[in-house]
Amino acid sequence: MDEHKPTILAVGAAVQDVFLRGDVFKPVKEDDGELVEEFPLGSKQDVEEIIFSTGGGATNGCVTFSRQGLNAIFMGQIGRDPAGVAVLEDLKADHVDSSMVQYSEKHNTGYSVLLLAPSGERTILTYRGASTHYEENVFSLDGVDADWLFVTSLAGNIKLLEKLVNEAKAKNMKVAMIPGKGELKQGDKLKELMHKVDLVSMNKEELQMLVEGDDDIQLVRHASDMTPIVVMTDGPRGVTATDRKQIVKAGMYEDVPVIDRTGAGDAFASGLVASIAKGHDLKQAIVFASANSTNVVNNIGAKTGILHEGYELHDMPLEVSDF
Ligand SMILES: Nc1ncnc2c1ncn2[C@@H]1O[C@H](COP(=O)(O)OP(=O)(O)OP(=O)(O)O)[C@@H](O)[C@H]1O
Ligand SMILES: [Mg+2]
């Protein structure tokens, strides 16, 4: 039996998310039909519930890896403030190694207030902070011993992304790249990096910023000219993926009520990588990633619904065809 327990290093954002649930966030209709929230200036409004949680693609990924029985290391930047303490406490509670965390001396930890309306709709006030101000050489893989690099949004810092991918390849690590909006805007440079990495996971809108295709299968095929494993999600419409051997088309894992969709994409991508790092095939990985993200949207907060090892999976609508 293989006793090796894979280690995954996740790089990217760490933030605190504070949810306020209140009847007062019930939207009102403007003349043009648009829904808005409005408060008289200077008023004080009561809310019914407050929920503290933490997020950011890299910390959410680490929690998936750890709950799935893998070693997880977080690399990212926070400020010296209570939100940073909350991020580290959540990582500790899930046994994530946070010894590679960096502190910004200029910026506070990323922080969002999410106003939850009774209908489940939400308005987000966000301070992006330390997670979006990376100094050029803030992160390095020197001294890191890991099997996989899981690199999420780096706030458009392609140079840093390139450095991390190159360092990982030099160490023979596998690389999963989950680019953020800032990286996607620099399509040509990102596509160069897609040739170097082992796996990419993106939603359809994002993949369409990089490749052309008349349908879902064409989109993933074109992306797979660059990257061996390509996975494209499309919210409740399902998933299309390829590993250059097969094409997998999957539907919805479960039609659950969406309580809070924060972290859906992170749970999917990290679930996918956790499963593949354990040696599962693409089809099994998609089932687990779908279950993980479905459970996340069914709970408040990006980490609450992340599945623990041993959770019993069921089948889902899924078709496999030759590449
Ligand atoms: N309404 C929904 N019902 C059930 N599952 C959902 C729903 N929305 C998303 N999911 C699950 O989450 C996965 C990822 O969702 P989506 O394609 O919207 O990712 P994303 O756009 O990257 O999300 P994010 O906004 O978090 O970046 C889906 O493949 C699906 O498994
Ligand atoms: Mg996403």
XYZ file of C-alpha atoms and ligand atoms in Angstrom:
355
model
C 0.000 0.000 0.000
C 1.110 3.527 -0.753
C 1.556 5.213 2.615
C 2.446 8.596 1.146
C -0.038 11.274 2.173
C 0.055 14.007 -0.493
C 0.816 17.585 0.523
C -0.825 20.502 -1.280
C 0.417 24.075 -1.051
C -2.370 26.588 -1.717
C -1.430 30.148 -2.651
C -3.821 33.097 -2.807
C -6.403 35.060 -0.888
C -7.345 34.943 2.788
C -10.207 37.132 3.997
C -12.790 37.455 6.731
C -16.456 37.327 5.709
C -19.031 38.670 8.139
C -22.674 37.939 7.311
C -25.462 40.153 8.598
C -28.934 38.731 8.210
C -31.741 41.219 8.535
C -35.302 41.946 7.491
C -34.025 45.457 6.890
C -32.107 44.186 3.813
C -35.362 43.323 2.084
C -34.969 44.905 -1.341
C -37.344 47.520 -2.681
C -38.242 47.991 -6.351
C -37.169 51.140 -8.150
C -39.317 52.658 -10.929
C -37.215 50.799 -13.524
C -37.786 47.489 -11.726
C -34.260 47.282 -10.314
C -34.025 46.086 -6.718
C -32.145 48.236 -4.216
C -31.549 48.429 -0.496
C -31.988 51.850 0.982
C -31.535 53.391 4.401
C -32.271 56.952 5.464
C -28.906 58.699 5.876
C -27.872 58.817 9.523
C -30.351 56.146 10.643
C -29.558 53.132 12.823
C -30.890 49.779 11.604
C -31.213 46.572 13.613
C -30.144 43.234 12.167
C -31.244 39.812 13.453
C -28.150 37.686 13.089
C -24.366 37.949 12.639
C -22.230 35.077 11.346
C -18.433 35.252 11.373
C -16.584 33.208 8.784
C -13.430 33.330 6.725
C -12.800 32.873 3.034
C -10.360 33.498 0.206
C -9.645 30.876 -2.441
C -6.424 29.578 -0.886
C -7.735 29.140 2.655
C -10.956 27.557 1.375
C -8.857 25.163 -0.714
C -6.691 24.259 2.279
C -9.767 23.334 4.300
C -10.970 20.981 1.549
C -7.526 19.345 1.357
C -7.233 18.941 5.108
C -10.799 17.645 5.613
C -10.064 15.130 2.851
C -7.117 13.737 4.797
C -4.310 15.482 2.882
C -1.603 17.769 4.242
C -2.443 21.389 3.478
C -0.128 24.397 3.571
C -1.470 27.936 3.193
C 0.613 30.668 1.571
C -0.916 34.132 1.430
C -0.908 37.586 2.926
C -2.896 39.043 5.808
C -2.653 42.174 7.934
C -1.862 42.467 11.642
C -5.481 42.815 12.709
C -8.439 40.868 14.154
C -9.510 39.639 10.705
C -6.046 38.128 10.204
C -6.316 36.423 13.593
C -9.717 34.991 12.557
C -8.213 33.615 9.333
C -5.392 31.904 11.231
C -7.779 30.498 13.856
C -9.961 28.915 11.183
C -6.915 27.387 9.502
C -5.719 26.010 12.825
C -9.134 24.506 13.604
C -8.828 22.536 10.346
C -5.192 21.533 10.930
C -3.827 23.626 8.067
C -0.133 24.570 8.197
C -0.026 28.377 8.145
C 3.691 28.782 8.866
C 4.253 30.345 5.411
C 1.818 33.218 5.941
C 3.087 36.712 5.134
C 2.070 39.901 6.918
C 1.472 43.144 5.052
C 2.779 46.211 6.876
C 0.676 48.505 4.661
C -2.703 46.828 4.277
C -5.302 45.207 6.484
C -6.621 41.712 5.937
C -9.278 41.480 3.228
C -12.700 41.908 4.802
C -16.249 41.642 3.503
C -19.623 42.372 5.031
C -22.356 40.363 3.345
C -25.874 41.729 3.793
C -28.309 38.822 3.553
C -31.876 39.638 2.559
C -34.713 37.357 3.727
C -34.929 35.965 0.150
C -31.298 34.749 0.251
C -30.148 37.557 -2.063
C -27.160 39.486 -0.806
C -25.202 42.685 -1.203
C -21.466 42.590 -0.475
C -19.325 45.434 0.886
C -15.735 44.419 0.331
C -12.305 45.710 1.302
C -9.805 43.683 -0.718
C -6.758 44.627 1.327
C -3.632 42.540 1.837
C -4.834 39.758 -0.486
C -4.606 42.066 -3.480
C -1.322 43.838 -2.826
C 1.445 41.338 -3.405
C 4.996 42.646 -3.536
C 6.904 41.119 -6.409
C 8.887 38.588 -4.400
C 6.599 38.061 -1.444
C 6.170 34.331 -2.036
C 8.744 31.682 -2.833
C 8.683 27.894 -2.862
C 12.200 27.725 -1.357
C 12.117 25.194 1.434
C 8.602 23.988 0.578
C 8.118 20.235 0.333
C 4.785 19.561 -1.388
C 3.369 17.370 -4.147
C 0.956 19.903 -5.588
C 0.792 23.679 -6.023
C -2.823 24.945 -5.984
C -2.497 28.522 -7.131
C -5.617 30.677 -6.980
C -6.199 34.360 -7.698
C -3.090 36.535 -7.300
C -4.908 39.794 -8.060
C -3.460 40.030 -11.567
C 0.178 39.590 -10.559
C 1.186 37.409 -13.539
C 4.894 37.780 -12.768
C 4.355 36.223 -9.358
C 2.171 33.505 -10.882
C 4.870 32.720 -13.439
C 7.542 32.604 -10.753
C 5.505 30.170 -8.624
C 4.662 27.915 -11.573
C 8.326 27.820 -12.647
C 9.538 27.076 -9.125
C 6.953 24.309 -8.732
C 7.927 22.696 -12.031
C 11.618 22.877 -11.070
C 10.681 20.914 -7.937
C 8.665 18.369 -9.954
C 5.431 19.442 -8.291
C 2.091 19.104 -10.059
C 0.371 22.437 -10.607
C -3.347 23.286 -10.530
C -4.057 26.844 -11.666
C -7.312 28.613 -10.766
C -6.835 32.096 -12.245
C -8.667 35.148 -10.929
C -10.190 37.997 -12.936
C -6.934 39.996 -12.855
C -4.979 37.153 -14.468
C -7.759 36.378 -16.980
C -7.537 39.944 -18.295
C -3.940 39.164 -19.358
C -5.010 36.298 -21.615
C -1.871 35.877 -23.735
C 0.457 35.644 -20.742
C -1.934 33.331 -18.938
C -2.129 31.043 -21.957
C 1.667 30.727 -21.982
C 1.442 29.483 -18.400
C -1.371 27.079 -19.276
C 1.223 25.109 -21.271
C 3.224 24.551 -18.091
C 0.529 23.524 -15.630
C -1.206 20.148 -15.143
C -4.769 21.238 -14.431
C -6.984 24.290 -14.828
C -10.475 24.772 -13.435
C -12.593 27.761 -14.455
C -16.195 28.700 -14.992
C -17.508 29.014 -18.539
C -17.431 32.806 -18.651
C -13.766 32.718 -17.609
C -12.717 30.028 -20.086
C -14.427 31.983 -22.865
C -12.050 34.865 -22.115
C -9.176 32.562 -23.180
C -10.407 30.229 -25.914
C -13.032 30.094 -28.633
C -15.600 27.351 -29.044
C -19.159 26.962 -30.314
C -20.134 24.648 -27.474
C -18.912 23.394 -24.104
C -16.983 20.429 -25.510
C -15.165 22.609 -28.042
C -14.203 25.069 -25.317
C -12.550 22.422 -23.119
C -10.952 20.720 -26.132
C -9.344 23.981 -27.225
C -8.079 24.670 -23.713
C -6.695 21.143 -23.535
C -4.304 22.034 -26.387
C -2.475 23.876 -23.606
C -3.252 22.026 -20.344
C -3.679 18.234 -19.874
C -6.670 18.417 -17.509
C -9.287 21.097 -18.174
C -12.473 21.460 -16.142
C -15.172 24.022 -16.883
C -18.088 24.668 -14.513
C -21.308 26.412 -15.431
C -23.134 26.860 -12.122
C -26.322 24.803 -11.918
C -25.937 23.888 -15.609
C -23.172 21.393 -14.814
C -19.573 20.624 -15.740
C -17.602 19.772 -18.897
C -14.069 18.388 -18.596
C -11.311 16.493 -20.346
C -8.059 14.743 -19.503
C -7.155 14.283 -23.214
C -8.395 10.694 -22.975
C -12.061 11.240 -22.221
C -14.649 13.978 -22.252
C -16.837 14.072 -19.164
C -20.141 15.960 -19.154
C -21.887 16.134 -15.807
C -25.106 17.719 -14.615
C -26.141 18.830 -11.156
C -25.111 16.759 -8.145
C -28.222 17.743 -6.217
C -30.824 20.423 -6.762
C -30.373 22.076 -3.372
C -31.633 25.498 -2.288
C -28.817 28.013 -2.658
C -28.416 29.478 0.827
C -25.146 31.317 0.079
C -23.028 30.771 -3.011
C -19.827 32.247 -1.550
C -16.979 29.805 -2.188
C -18.793 27.580 -4.729
C -15.980 27.810 -7.263
C -13.283 27.316 -4.610
C -14.995 24.204 -3.214
C -15.305 22.794 -6.706
C -11.691 23.405 -7.771
C -10.192 22.251 -4.474
C -12.449 19.201 -4.392
C -11.269 18.303 -7.864
C -7.600 18.617 -6.933
C -8.013 16.765 -3.613
C -9.565 13.829 -5.442
C -6.989 13.754 -8.257
C -4.114 14.054 -5.745
C -5.524 10.946 -4.038
C -5.223 9.083 -7.355
C -8.875 9.165 -8.418
C -9.825 9.478 -12.092
C -11.433 12.535 -13.692
C -14.968 11.175 -13.394
C -14.622 10.402 -9.667
C -12.980 13.790 -9.117
C -15.892 15.607 -10.791
C -18.438 13.773 -8.643
C -16.572 14.717 -5.460
C -15.978 18.333 -6.575
C -19.664 18.688 -7.436
C -20.747 17.240 -4.078
C -18.310 19.511 -2.227
C -19.472 22.688 -3.981
C -23.145 21.738 -3.725
C -22.796 21.342 0.025
C -21.013 24.704 0.235
C -23.807 26.621 -1.530
C -26.299 24.946 0.796
C -24.613 26.541 3.875
C -23.676 30.070 4.949
C -19.949 30.809 4.574
C -17.332 29.477 2.176
C -15.995 26.768 4.504
C -19.020 25.555 6.489
C -20.207 22.992 3.935
C -16.798 21.632 2.897
C -17.012 17.850 3.122
C -15.063 15.624 5.502
C -13.384 12.394 4.465
C -15.748 9.438 4.471
C -18.805 11.405 3.330
C -20.894 9.018 1.287
C -21.213 10.126 -2.348
C -24.044 9.164 -4.643
C -24.181 9.002 -8.447
C -24.973 12.069 -10.505
C -26.007 12.611 -14.132
C -22.746 12.125 -16.006
C -21.706 11.018 -19.493
C -18.251 9.906 -20.562
C -17.148 9.858 -24.206
C -13.853 9.441 -26.034
C -11.685 12.512 -26.487
N -27.406 26.821 -7.957
C -26.600 25.773 -7.701
N -27.111 24.588 -7.300
C -26.316 23.539 -7.062
N -24.965 23.566 -7.194
C -24.422 24.702 -7.594
C -25.177 25.879 -7.865
N -24.333 26.854 -8.238
C -23.100 26.321 -8.188
N -23.131 25.036 -7.808
C -21.999 24.111 -7.667
O -20.802 24.870 -7.611
C -19.951 24.585 -8.729
C -19.213 25.827 -9.159
O -20.157 26.806 -9.481
P -19.895 27.926 -10.598
O -19.758 27.292 -11.951
O -20.945 28.952 -10.431
O -18.453 28.436 -10.174
P -17.821 29.899 -10.097
O -18.527 30.797 -11.062
O -16.375 29.724 -10.238
O -18.180 30.307 -8.609
P -17.516 31.487 -7.766
O -18.493 32.603 -7.899
O -17.471 30.900 -6.395
O -16.178 31.776 -8.358
C -20.894 24.002 -9.770
O -20.189 23.153 -10.666
C -21.902 23.252 -8.911
O -21.405 21.968 -8.537
Mg -14.810 31.045 -9.684
